[in-house]
Structure formats: structure tokens, C-alpha cells
Amino acid sequence: MKVGFILARSFTLTAFALFIDTLRLASDETDRSGRVKADWEVLSDTGHLVSASCGVQVSPTSSLQNPMEFDYIVVVGGRLSDSQAVDSRTIQYLREAASRGACLIGVCTGTFILAEAGLMTAHETCVSWLHYVDFRERFPDLRVQADRIYTLDLTRGSCAGGSSTADLAAALVRRHIGEAAERNALEVLQIDKVRSAQWVQPRRPLELEIQNPKLRAALILMEQNIENVLSISRLAAALGISRRQLERLFFTELRSSPALVYRRVRLERAKQLLRTGNAPLIDVAVAAGFENASHFGRVFRSVYGQSPSVWRRSEGNEQPLSDAECVEDAQLGGTLQRAVRNETNSCQTV
């Protein structure tokens, strides 16, 4: 098994290290590190040192050699703030590799590099929940999800990064070298159990302790679909269960309905926007999935006991209320009972 690595500027060292160490430990017995059953190269067009996001520098070991010499070419991404993660020659190399049928894998934000090169169009992409919104905004026409740790088909792979990089690398080792090599690598790395591609990303929406993976995936999907709110039926279908089953899960573990929890997720996003900026309330409302500022204001007040404008000022934004916000506060004052009744009715149709 042979793997070629392409490291982006400010790449994530953890993702690269876990992938390459899984290969190293699978290639030989125990911790001997011989390149017996696996080999790898760090590819570069220039040969210059590549700096990780933590400042550690890695030296390439090879030029951009024939891509068909590798079973996989793995692109390790890093910080999205860097405007050009890899140079144009590397993008050209990746496109050439894809045209010849090479299997390309994006790790961490390496998926952004492959997508930018137009190489993920016919493939489903897995990204970290942290980068889901960024990916959707940059590539609205591509299929992407952040409720699993990696994806892998015949010619493309993608991985959320972090510790899940070892799970993906272990799956490749098992496929090409065998289960004994996989087991050796994981035991030396002190990894008790390998996770499958379907494993839900270790995310805790709303800081809730949730054991059921379907329920955790449901909350992640809610977070990913705040502005364009999913119906509860569509949410259940995306998880492969019925609406009744989904509602039972929520009531059993959270003592609440999916609609009310979804509302809480949207309101938490609204609070984040109110706390960190001075956007007009209509913009906050739309970003949180509400049809207008008036509806958003009624729901917010029914839950938190004060209007969004007053809440924002209480959180440290000392700017005076605008004339429109003063009118809104006057209109909302004394309407709490009606707001609760209206929201109860709206939740039944979410």
C-alpha cells in the first residue's frame, strides 16, 4: 500500500500525524517502523518546507510524481483563512490524477481544496461540523454532511479530521494489508476500537449529554439547517426513521418534541448573532430561520422574557436602541401570553 500526501499551507498536524503513523505501525510488527507493507511520500512541486498551523515545518520527500504510483493521494488541509492553500501546479496535478482514475482523499479542510478544483462534484463530501456552514456557502451545489466521521467510495474519500483520521487510515489498512496490521496499529496508538464511516461526529449541540447516535445526528442536522428549516418529517427521513420514531426518541431522552428542540437550536443561533454583532433584527431573524422580525421577536420574548433588542444590550452591547427597536419593544410589551399561544400553534406545523 502506497500513499502520497499533499500538505496545504497551515495544514493540521494532528490529521497528518495520525494518518501517517497508522500506516507506519501497520507496515511492520509492533513498533519497528519498517516500510514493509506500506510506504508513503510527502509530495511537493517546490520542495520547500510546509508549515503546519501550529508552526511545525515538514519537509517534502518527493516531487509531484506519477499519481498512478499511489493507491491514494491524501490532501491534508488546515486553516481556511489562508487564501491559497496549495499552488496552481498542485491543483493541476490533482486534476490530472483524477482524470486518470486515482483515488483522492481530502482530510480536514483538504476537502475544500478538492472541491475548489472541481473534483467532488459527483461525490458526497464529509466535513467537520465546524466547517459545514463554510462549505455550504462556498460550494452550494455539492452534497455535504457533517453527521459522520468520513466517507469513502471508489475514487474519493473525505474525512472530518482530528481523531477520525486514524479511523479512515485504519479502514484503508484493513482493505489493503489486513486486519492484523490494522489491529497492531490501533493498539500501539492506544485506540481501543476503530469507528466505522457511519459513526456520528462527537458533537454536543445545546451542551446536551446524548447517548443515542440517531438523536445526536438529528441535533447536528438541526444545527446545519437553521436558515432553511427542515420539516420534522424530512428530518426523520434523512435519518432513515419514521417521524413517529424520531418523536419517540426525543420524548424518551429529552422529554421534549423535535419541534421545540429545533426552536431552541435556532434561538441559540440567534443569541450568538445578537451577542457578537449589531446586525438588524430582520437579518438575525432570517439567519435563525424565522419568517420575519416580528415573529422572531414574539418567540424570543416568550422564551427569554425580554425582546431581542433588550437582551442584546444586557449582554454587553451598550449601543442605544434604534427608533425601530423602541417601537418593537413597545409592541411586544405585555403580549407574552399571546406569543406563547402563537408559538405553540406554529410548532405544530414546523
mmCIF file of C-alpha atoms in Angstrom:
data_model
loop_
_atom_site.group_PDB
_atom_site.id
_atom_site.type_symbol
_atom_site.label_atom_id
_atom_site.label_comp_id
_atom_site.label_asym_id
_atom_site.label_seq_id
_atom_site.Cartn_x
_atom_site.Cartn_y
_atom_site.Cartn_z
ATOM 1 C CA MET A 1 0.000 0.000 0.000
ATOM 2 C CA LYS A 2 1.447 3.358 -1.019
ATOM 3 C CA VAL A 3 0.119 6.808 -0.151
ATOM 4 C CA GLY A 4 1.125 10.231 -1.400
ATOM 5 C CA PHE A 5 0.473 13.197 0.904
ATOM 6 C CA ILE A 6 -0.080 16.778 -0.202
ATOM 7 C CA LEU A 7 0.106 19.248 2.667
ATOM 8 C CA ALA A 8 -1.728 22.553 2.429
ATOM 9 C CA ARG A 9 -0.339 25.749 3.872
ATOM 10 C CA SER A 10 -1.115 25.807 7.606
ATOM 11 C CA PHE A 11 -2.162 22.156 7.479
ATOM 12 C CA THR A 12 -3.431 20.384 10.596
ATOM 13 C CA LEU A 13 -0.549 18.448 12.112
ATOM 14 C CA THR A 14 -2.789 16.051 14.084
ATOM 15 C CA ALA A 15 -4.577 14.826 10.959
ATOM 16 C CA PHE A 16 -1.330 14.234 9.066
ATOM 17 C CA ALA A 17 0.432 12.602 12.013
ATOM 18 C CA LEU A 18 -2.402 10.193 12.818
ATOM 19 C CA PHE A 19 -2.755 9.122 9.199
ATOM 20 C CA ILE A 20 0.933 8.542 8.591
ATOM 21 C CA ASP A 21 1.530 6.861 11.966
ATOM 22 C CA THR A 22 -1.329 4.438 11.323
ATOM 23 C CA LEU A 23 0.428 3.485 8.085
ATOM 24 C CA ARG A 24 3.821 3.243 9.811
ATOM 25 C CA LEU A 25 2.574 0.939 12.548
ATOM 26 C CA ALA A 26 0.598 -1.212 10.107
ATOM 27 C CA SER A 27 3.606 -1.620 7.844
ATOM 28 C CA ASP A 28 5.712 -3.654 10.260
ATOM 29 C CA GLU A 29 5.458 -5.633 13.503
ATOM 30 C CA THR A 30 4.838 -3.812 16.794
ATOM 31 C CA ASP A 31 6.802 -0.530 16.657
ATOM 32 C CA ARG A 32 9.679 -1.442 14.319
ATOM 33 C CA SER A 33 8.619 1.211 11.763
ATOM 34 C CA GLY A 34 9.979 -0.602 8.717
ATOM 35 C CA ARG A 35 8.284 0.201 5.413
ATOM 36 C CA VAL A 36 7.429 -3.424 4.726
ATOM 37 C CA LYS A 37 3.719 -3.435 3.913
ATOM 38 C CA ALA A 38 3.140 0.290 3.400
ATOM 39 C CA ASP A 39 5.064 3.234 2.028
ATOM 40 C CA TRP A 40 4.411 6.962 1.668
ATOM 41 C CA GLU A 41 5.766 10.189 0.269
ATOM 42 C CA VAL A 42 5.139 13.862 1.033
ATOM 43 C CA LEU A 43 4.686 15.417 -2.397
ATOM 44 C CA SER A 44 5.505 18.977 -3.419
ATOM 45 C CA ASP A 45 6.115 20.938 -6.589
ATOM 46 C CA THR A 46 8.703 23.212 -4.951
ATOM 47 C CA GLY A 47 10.370 21.125 -2.252
ATOM 48 C CA HIS A 48 10.010 23.978 0.238
ATOM 49 C CA LEU A 49 9.217 23.302 3.888
ATOM 50 C CA VAL A 50 5.484 23.319 4.618
ATOM 51 C CA SER A 51 4.345 24.904 7.887
ATOM 52 C CA ALA A 52 1.537 23.376 9.913
ATOM 53 C CA SER A 53 -0.992 25.593 11.673
ATOM 54 C CA CYS A 54 0.953 25.034 14.925
ATOM 55 C CA GLY A 55 4.216 26.238 13.340
ATOM 56 C CA VAL A 56 5.946 22.847 12.931
ATOM 57 C CA GLN A 57 7.507 22.501 9.483
ATOM 58 C CA VAL A 58 7.565 19.350 7.367
ATOM 59 C CA SER A 59 9.967 18.722 4.521
ATOM 60 C CA PRO A 60 8.588 17.159 1.306
ATOM 61 C CA THR A 61 10.190 13.882 0.309
ATOM 62 C CA SER A 62 9.292 13.780 -3.379
ATOM 63 C CA SER A 63 8.268 15.857 -6.355
ATOM 64 C CA LEU A 64 4.794 15.504 -7.865
ATOM 65 C CA GLN A 65 5.483 12.080 -9.318
ATOM 66 C CA ASN A 66 3.180 9.874 -11.390
ATOM 67 C CA PRO A 67 -0.105 9.749 -9.416
ATOM 68 C CA MET A 68 -0.770 6.181 -10.548
ATOM 69 C CA GLU A 69 2.140 5.003 -8.417
ATOM 70 C CA PHE A 70 -0.040 5.579 -5.352
ATOM 71 C CA ASP A 71 -3.081 3.749 -4.090
ATOM 72 C CA TYR A 72 -4.272 7.017 -2.563
ATOM 73 C CA ILE A 73 -3.333 10.678 -2.743
ATOM 74 C CA VAL A 74 -4.291 12.359 0.522
ATOM 75 C CA VAL A 75 -4.717 16.136 0.700
ATOM 76 C CA VAL A 76 -4.359 17.407 4.275
ATOM 77 C CA GLY A 77 -5.946 20.812 4.783
ATOM 78 C CA GLY A 78 -5.758 23.320 7.590
ATOM 79 C CA ARG A 79 -6.837 26.873 8.349
ATOM 80 C CA LEU A 80 -9.427 28.236 5.946
ATOM 81 C CA SER A 81 -8.103 31.781 6.396
ATOM 82 C CA ASP A 82 -5.210 31.130 4.012
ATOM 83 C CA SER A 83 -6.301 32.416 0.609
ATOM 84 C CA GLN A 84 -4.304 29.906 -1.437
ATOM 85 C CA ALA A 85 -3.913 26.603 0.353
ATOM 86 C CA VAL A 86 -1.875 24.995 -2.459
ATOM 87 C CA ASP A 87 -0.320 26.385 -5.622
ATOM 88 C CA SER A 88 -1.767 26.154 -9.128
ATOM 89 C CA ARG A 89 0.670 23.409 -10.159
ATOM 90 C CA THR A 90 -0.606 21.191 -7.344
ATOM 91 C CA ILE A 91 -4.219 21.831 -8.374
ATOM 92 C CA GLN A 92 -3.287 20.841 -11.924
ATOM 93 C CA TYR A 93 -1.630 17.682 -10.585
ATOM 94 C CA LEU A 94 -4.754 16.725 -8.629
ATOM 95 C CA ARG A 95 -6.952 17.231 -11.694
ATOM 96 C CA GLU A 96 -4.629 15.127 -13.792
ATOM 97 C CA ALA A 97 -4.648 12.405 -11.120
ATOM 98 C CA ALA A 98 -8.445 12.423 -11.053
ATOM 99 C CA SER A 99 -8.658 12.202 -14.849
ATOM 100 C CA ARG A 100 -6.503 9.066 -14.725
ATOM 101 C CA GLY A 101 -8.674 7.418 -12.092
ATOM 102 C CA ALA A 102 -6.528 7.961 -9.000
ATOM 103 C CA CYS A 103 -8.280 7.829 -5.620
ATOM 104 C CA LEU A 104 -8.133 11.232 -3.918
ATOM 105 C CA ILE A 105 -8.889 11.793 -0.242
ATOM 106 C CA GLY A 106 -9.485 15.130 1.481
ATOM 107 C CA VAL A 107 -8.682 15.225 5.195
ATOM 108 C CA CYS A 108 -9.845 18.064 7.432
ATOM 109 C CA THR A 109 -10.245 21.052 5.071
ATOM 110 C CA GLY A 110 -8.430 19.174 2.324
ATOM 111 C CA THR A 111 -11.959 18.551 1.054
ATOM 112 C CA PHE A 112 -12.218 22.287 0.307
ATOM 113 C CA ILE A 113 -9.142 22.022 -1.920
ATOM 114 C CA LEU A 114 -10.604 19.102 -3.865
ATOM 115 C CA ALA A 115 -13.961 20.872 -4.168
ATOM 116 C CA GLU A 116 -12.291 24.089 -5.333
ATOM 117 C CA ALA A 117 -10.542 22.061 -8.042
ATOM 118 C CA GLY A 118 -13.929 20.723 -9.181
ATOM 119 C CA LEU A 119 -13.124 17.165 -8.091
ATOM 120 C CA MET A 120 -16.017 16.465 -5.673
ATOM 121 C CA THR A 121 -18.956 17.126 -7.993
ATOM 122 C CA ALA A 122 -20.162 13.530 -8.256
ATOM 123 C CA HIS A 123 -19.215 12.560 -4.709
ATOM 124 C CA GLU A 124 -20.619 13.018 -1.236
ATOM 125 C CA THR A 125 -18.362 15.088 0.992
ATOM 126 C CA CYS A 126 -17.865 14.757 4.734
ATOM 127 C CA VAL A 127 -16.625 17.786 6.678
ATOM 128 C CA SER A 128 -16.347 18.675 10.331
ATOM 129 C CA TRP A 129 -19.405 20.297 11.908
ATOM 130 C CA LEU A 130 -17.090 23.258 12.491
ATOM 131 C CA HIS A 131 -16.679 23.838 8.743
ATOM 132 C CA TYR A 132 -20.102 22.771 7.490
ATOM 133 C CA VAL A 133 -21.526 26.277 7.013
ATOM 134 C CA ASP A 134 -18.341 27.455 5.252
ATOM 135 C CA PHE A 135 -18.501 24.516 2.847
ATOM 136 C CA ARG A 136 -22.189 25.089 2.079
ATOM 137 C CA GLU A 137 -21.554 28.761 1.366
ATOM 138 C CA ARG A 138 -18.569 28.109 -0.903
ATOM 139 C CA PHE A 139 -19.973 25.092 -2.725
ATOM 140 C CA PRO A 140 -23.792 25.265 -2.563
ATOM 141 C CA ASP A 141 -24.231 22.711 -5.355
ATOM 142 C CA LEU A 142 -22.193 19.935 -3.714
ATOM 143 C CA ARG A 143 -23.540 17.245 -1.413
ATOM 144 C CA VAL A 144 -22.047 17.616 2.060
ATOM 145 C CA GLN A 145 -22.747 16.293 5.525
ATOM 146 C CA ALA A 146 -21.251 16.655 8.975
ATOM 147 C CA ASP A 147 -23.079 13.921 10.862
ATOM 148 C CA ARG A 148 -20.454 11.208 10.236
ATOM 149 C CA ILE A 149 -16.677 10.988 10.531
ATOM 150 C CA TYR A 150 -15.672 10.050 6.971
ATOM 151 C CA THR A 151 -16.852 8.889 3.551
ATOM 152 C CA LEU A 152 -15.098 6.611 1.084
ATOM 153 C CA ASP A 153 -16.100 5.448 -2.390
ATOM 154 C CA LEU A 154 -14.091 4.006 -5.270
ATOM 155 C CA THR A 155 -12.270 7.192 -6.264
ATOM 156 C CA ARG A 156 -12.884 9.754 -3.497
ATOM 157 C CA GLY A 157 -12.715 9.958 0.252
ATOM 158 C CA SER A 158 -13.278 12.730 2.751
ATOM 159 C CA CYS A 159 -12.700 12.931 6.463
ATOM 160 C CA ALA A 160 -13.739 15.353 9.199
ATOM 161 C CA GLY A 161 -10.178 15.345 10.565
ATOM 162 C CA GLY A 162 -8.936 15.066 14.118
ATOM 163 C CA SER A 163 -9.005 11.587 15.618
ATOM 164 C CA SER A 164 -11.292 10.311 12.845
ATOM 165 C CA THR A 165 -8.260 10.441 10.526
ATOM 166 C CA ALA A 166 -6.963 7.314 12.277
ATOM 167 C CA ASP A 167 -10.295 5.563 11.660
ATOM 168 C CA LEU A 168 -10.136 6.291 7.939
ATOM 169 C CA ALA A 169 -6.480 5.254 7.716
ATOM 170 C CA ALA A 170 -7.287 2.035 9.622
ATOM 171 C CA ALA A 171 -10.065 1.226 7.146
ATOM 172 C CA LEU A 172 -7.581 1.553 4.273
ATOM 173 C CA VAL A 173 -5.053 -0.617 6.097
ATOM 174 C CA ARG A 174 -7.685 -3.284 6.671
ATOM 175 C CA ARG A 175 -8.622 -3.180 2.994
ATOM 176 C CA HIS A 176 -5.071 -3.400 1.594
ATOM 177 C CA ILE A 177 -2.926 -5.076 4.257
ATOM 178 C CA GLY A 178 -5.242 -6.940 6.613
ATOM 179 C CA GLU A 179 -6.936 -6.985 9.997
ATOM 180 C CA ALA A 180 -3.793 -7.996 11.904
ATOM 181 C CA ALA A 181 -1.934 -4.923 10.636
ATOM 182 C CA GLU A 182 -4.890 -2.717 11.491
ATOM 183 C CA ARG A 183 -5.088 -4.158 14.990
ATOM 184 C CA ASN A 184 -1.358 -3.663 15.569
ATOM 185 C CA ALA A 185 -1.517 -0.016 14.521
ATOM 186 C CA LEU A 186 -4.518 0.805 16.685
ATOM 187 C CA GLU A 187 -3.166 -0.965 19.765
ATOM 188 C CA VAL A 188 0.149 0.885 19.610
ATOM 189 C CA LEU A 189 -1.746 4.149 19.119
ATOM 190 C CA GLN A 190 -3.786 3.301 22.246
ATOM 191 C CA ILE A 191 -7.026 3.312 20.240
ATOM 192 C CA ASP A 192 -9.400 0.825 21.790
ATOM 193 C CA LYS A 193 -11.897 0.496 18.970
ATOM 194 C CA VAL A 194 -11.975 1.640 15.368
ATOM 195 C CA ARG A 195 -15.048 3.604 14.315
ATOM 196 C CA SER A 196 -16.902 2.994 11.056
ATOM 197 C CA ALA A 197 -17.666 5.641 8.433
ATOM 198 C CA GLN A 198 -21.224 5.929 9.782
ATOM 199 C CA TRP A 199 -20.072 6.910 13.275
ATOM 200 C CA VAL A 200 -21.647 10.207 14.318
ATOM 201 C CA GLN A 201 -19.215 13.057 14.910
ATOM 202 C CA PRO A 202 -18.579 13.685 18.639
ATOM 203 C CA ARG A 203 -20.528 16.914 18.861
ATOM 204 C CA ARG A 204 -22.792 18.067 21.731
ATOM 205 C CA PRO A 205 -25.390 20.508 20.349
ATOM 206 C CA LEU A 206 -27.002 22.619 23.086
ATOM 207 C CA GLU A 207 -24.452 21.075 25.508
ATOM 208 C CA LEU A 208 -26.788 18.103 25.952
ATOM 209 C CA GLU A 209 -25.472 14.724 27.022
ATOM 210 C CA ILE A 210 -26.993 12.422 24.402
ATOM 211 C CA GLN A 211 -26.291 8.712 24.098
ATOM 212 C CA ASN A 212 -28.451 7.724 21.131
ATOM 213 C CA PRO A 213 -26.493 8.301 17.879
ATOM 214 C CA LYS A 214 -29.668 8.929 15.852
ATOM 215 C CA LEU A 215 -30.700 11.655 18.257
ATOM 216 C CA ARG A 216 -27.251 13.221 18.199
ATOM 217 C CA ALA A 217 -27.298 13.149 14.395
ATOM 218 C CA ALA A 218 -30.741 14.790 14.435
ATOM 219 C CA LEU A 219 -29.425 17.689 16.517
ATOM 220 C CA ILE A 220 -26.432 18.122 14.214
ATOM 221 C CA LEU A 221 -28.781 18.229 11.219
ATOM 222 C CA MET A 222 -30.851 20.863 13.000
ATOM 223 C CA GLU A 223 -27.717 22.962 13.504
ATOM 224 C CA GLN A 224 -26.866 22.550 9.828
ATOM 225 C CA ASN A 225 -30.321 23.625 8.665
ATOM 226 C CA ILE A 226 -31.171 26.707 10.679
ATOM 227 C CA GLU A 227 -31.851 29.293 7.992
ATOM 228 C CA ASN A 228 -33.681 26.791 5.783
ATOM 229 C CA VAL A 229 -35.665 24.900 8.382
ATOM 230 C CA LEU A 230 -36.396 21.227 7.704
ATOM 231 C CA SER A 231 -39.798 19.781 8.449
ATOM 232 C CA ILE A 232 -39.783 17.117 11.140
ATOM 233 C CA SER A 233 -40.794 14.532 8.519
ATOM 234 C CA ARG A 234 -37.818 15.445 6.312
ATOM 235 C CA LEU A 235 -35.527 15.351 9.316
ATOM 236 C CA ALA A 236 -36.707 11.850 10.166
ATOM 237 C CA ALA A 237 -36.333 10.722 6.538
ATOM 238 C CA ALA A 238 -32.737 11.994 6.471
ATOM 239 C CA LEU A 239 -32.024 9.771 9.471
ATOM 240 C CA GLY A 240 -33.726 6.749 7.914
ATOM 241 C CA ILE A 241 -36.500 6.518 10.516
ATOM 242 C CA SER A 242 -40.172 7.466 10.694
ATOM 243 C CA ARG A 243 -41.453 10.703 12.186
ATOM 244 C CA ARG A 244 -43.108 8.751 14.989
ATOM 245 C CA GLN A 245 -39.807 7.023 15.821
ATOM 246 C CA LEU A 246 -37.993 10.369 15.881
ATOM 247 C CA GLU A 247 -40.596 11.928 18.160
ATOM 248 C CA ARG A 248 -40.365 8.931 20.489
ATOM 249 C CA LEU A 249 -36.575 9.335 20.681
ATOM 250 C CA PHE A 250 -36.889 12.999 21.647
ATOM 251 C CA PHE A 251 -39.556 12.424 24.267
ATOM 252 C CA THR A 252 -37.686 9.450 25.764
ATOM 253 C CA GLU A 253 -34.305 11.108 26.145
ATOM 254 C CA LEU A 254 -35.021 14.863 26.157
ATOM 255 C CA ARG A 255 -38.631 14.986 27.388
ATOM 256 C CA SER A 256 -39.471 17.337 24.551
ATOM 257 C CA SER A 257 -40.713 17.312 20.970
ATOM 258 C CA PRO A 258 -38.368 17.644 17.960
ATOM 259 C CA ALA A 259 -40.084 20.919 17.005
ATOM 260 C CA LEU A 260 -39.446 22.550 20.376
ATOM 261 C CA VAL A 261 -35.831 21.381 20.468
ATOM 262 C CA TYR A 262 -35.370 22.653 16.898
ATOM 263 C CA ARG A 263 -36.739 26.012 18.023
ATOM 264 C CA ARG A 264 -34.213 26.080 20.854
ATOM 265 C CA VAL A 265 -31.367 25.353 18.408
ATOM 266 C CA ARG A 266 -32.500 28.266 16.222
ATOM 267 C CA LEU A 267 -32.847 30.609 19.182
ATOM 268 C CA GLU A 268 -29.337 29.689 20.363
ATOM 269 C CA ARG A 269 -28.023 30.697 16.929
ATOM 270 C CA ALA A 270 -29.971 33.947 17.196
ATOM 271 C CA LYS A 271 -28.452 34.653 20.625
ATOM 272 C CA GLN A 272 -24.983 34.052 19.208
ATOM 273 C CA LEU A 273 -25.644 36.566 16.415
ATOM 274 C CA LEU A 274 -27.098 39.097 18.834
ATOM 275 C CA ARG A 275 -24.168 38.708 21.217
ATOM 276 C CA THR A 276 -21.398 39.052 18.630
ATOM 277 C CA GLY A 277 -22.694 41.713 16.262
ATOM 278 C CA ASN A 278 -25.016 44.625 15.564
ATOM 279 C CA ALA A 279 -26.921 43.182 12.611
ATOM 280 C CA PRO A 280 -30.511 44.437 12.183
ATOM 281 C CA LEU A 281 -33.101 42.207 13.817
ATOM 282 C CA ILE A 282 -34.555 41.225 10.454
ATOM 283 C CA ASP A 283 -31.150 39.805 9.431
ATOM 284 C CA VAL A 284 -30.849 37.914 12.714
ATOM 285 C CA ALA A 285 -34.400 36.589 12.310
ATOM 286 C CA VAL A 286 -33.786 35.273 8.795
ATOM 287 C CA ALA A 287 -30.437 33.736 9.767
ATOM 288 C CA ALA A 288 -32.207 31.899 12.606
ATOM 289 C CA GLY A 289 -34.947 30.552 10.345
ATOM 290 C CA PHE A 290 -37.819 32.896 11.262
ATOM 291 C CA GLU A 291 -40.106 34.362 8.629
ATOM 292 C CA ASN A 292 -39.848 37.957 9.876
ATOM 293 C CA ALA A 293 -38.549 40.101 12.729
ATOM 294 C CA SER A 294 -41.959 40.357 14.381
ATOM 295 C CA HIS A 295 -42.392 36.588 14.623
ATOM 296 C CA PHE A 296 -38.823 36.210 15.848
ATOM 297 C CA GLY A 297 -39.353 38.887 18.491
ATOM 298 C CA ARG A 298 -42.514 37.253 19.829
ATOM 299 C CA VAL A 299 -40.903 33.829 20.071
ATOM 300 C CA PHE A 300 -37.720 35.206 21.644
ATOM 301 C CA ARG A 301 -39.672 37.117 24.283
ATOM 302 C CA SER A 302 -41.894 34.142 25.048
ATOM 303 C CA VAL A 303 -38.835 32.023 25.829
ATOM 304 C CA TYR A 304 -36.444 34.517 27.444
ATOM 305 C CA GLY A 305 -38.850 37.067 28.915
ATOM 306 C CA GLN A 306 -37.432 40.060 27.037
ATOM 307 C CA SER A 307 -37.154 41.282 23.482
ATOM 308 C CA PRO A 308 -34.071 40.509 21.339
ATOM 309 C CA SER A 309 -33.056 44.184 21.462
ATOM 310 C CA VAL A 310 -33.120 44.380 25.250
ATOM 311 C CA TRP A 311 -31.372 41.014 25.576
ATOM 312 C CA ARG A 312 -28.590 42.167 23.239
ATOM 313 C CA ARG A 313 -27.958 45.272 25.352
ATOM 314 C CA SER A 314 -27.930 43.206 28.547
ATOM 315 C CA GLU A 315 -25.202 41.008 27.065
ATOM 316 C CA GLY A 316 -22.782 43.900 26.780
ATOM 317 C CA ASN A 317 -23.819 45.677 23.601
ATOM 318 C CA GLU A 318 -24.332 49.166 25.011
ATOM 319 C CA GLN A 319 -25.472 50.831 21.799
ATOM 320 C CA PRO A 320 -28.779 52.661 22.335
ATOM 321 C CA LEU A 321 -31.931 51.181 20.856
ATOM 322 C CA SER A 322 -32.882 52.470 17.430
ATOM 323 C CA ASP A 323 -36.289 54.063 16.848
ATOM 324 C CA ALA A 324 -37.479 50.845 15.189
ATOM 325 C CA GLU A 325 -36.321 48.770 18.153
ATOM 326 C CA CYS A 326 -38.067 51.080 20.589
ATOM 327 C CA VAL A 327 -41.303 50.655 18.634
ATOM 328 C CA GLU A 328 -40.763 46.900 18.620
ATOM 329 C CA ASP A 329 -40.301 46.797 22.398
ATOM 330 C CA ALA A 330 -43.473 48.804 22.897
ATOM 331 C CA GLN A 331 -45.432 46.489 20.618
ATOM 332 C CA LEU A 332 -44.073 43.367 22.291
ATOM 333 C CA GLY A 333 -44.615 44.555 25.846
ATOM 334 C CA GLY A 334 -47.479 42.831 27.606
ATOM 335 C CA THR A 335 -48.025 40.263 24.826
ATOM 336 C CA LEU A 336 -46.236 37.284 26.390
ATOM 337 C CA GLN A 337 -49.305 35.077 26.767
ATOM 338 C CA ARG A 338 -50.372 35.635 23.176
ATOM 339 C CA ALA A 339 -46.808 34.905 21.989
ATOM 340 C CA VAL A 340 -46.740 31.581 23.820
ATOM 341 C CA ARG A 341 -50.093 30.618 22.286
ATOM 342 C CA ASN A 342 -48.986 31.602 18.766
ATOM 343 C CA GLU A 343 -45.690 29.746 19.085
ATOM 344 C CA THR A 344 -47.409 26.599 20.317
ATOM 345 C CA ASN A 345 -49.549 26.621 17.193
ATOM 346 C CA SER A 346 -46.584 27.315 14.911
ATOM 347 C CA CYS A 347 -44.540 24.477 16.428
ATOM 348 C CA GLN A 348 -47.233 22.022 15.368
ATOM 349 C CA THR A 349 -46.621 22.992 11.736
ATOM 350 C CA VAL A 350 -42.794 23.227 11.763
#
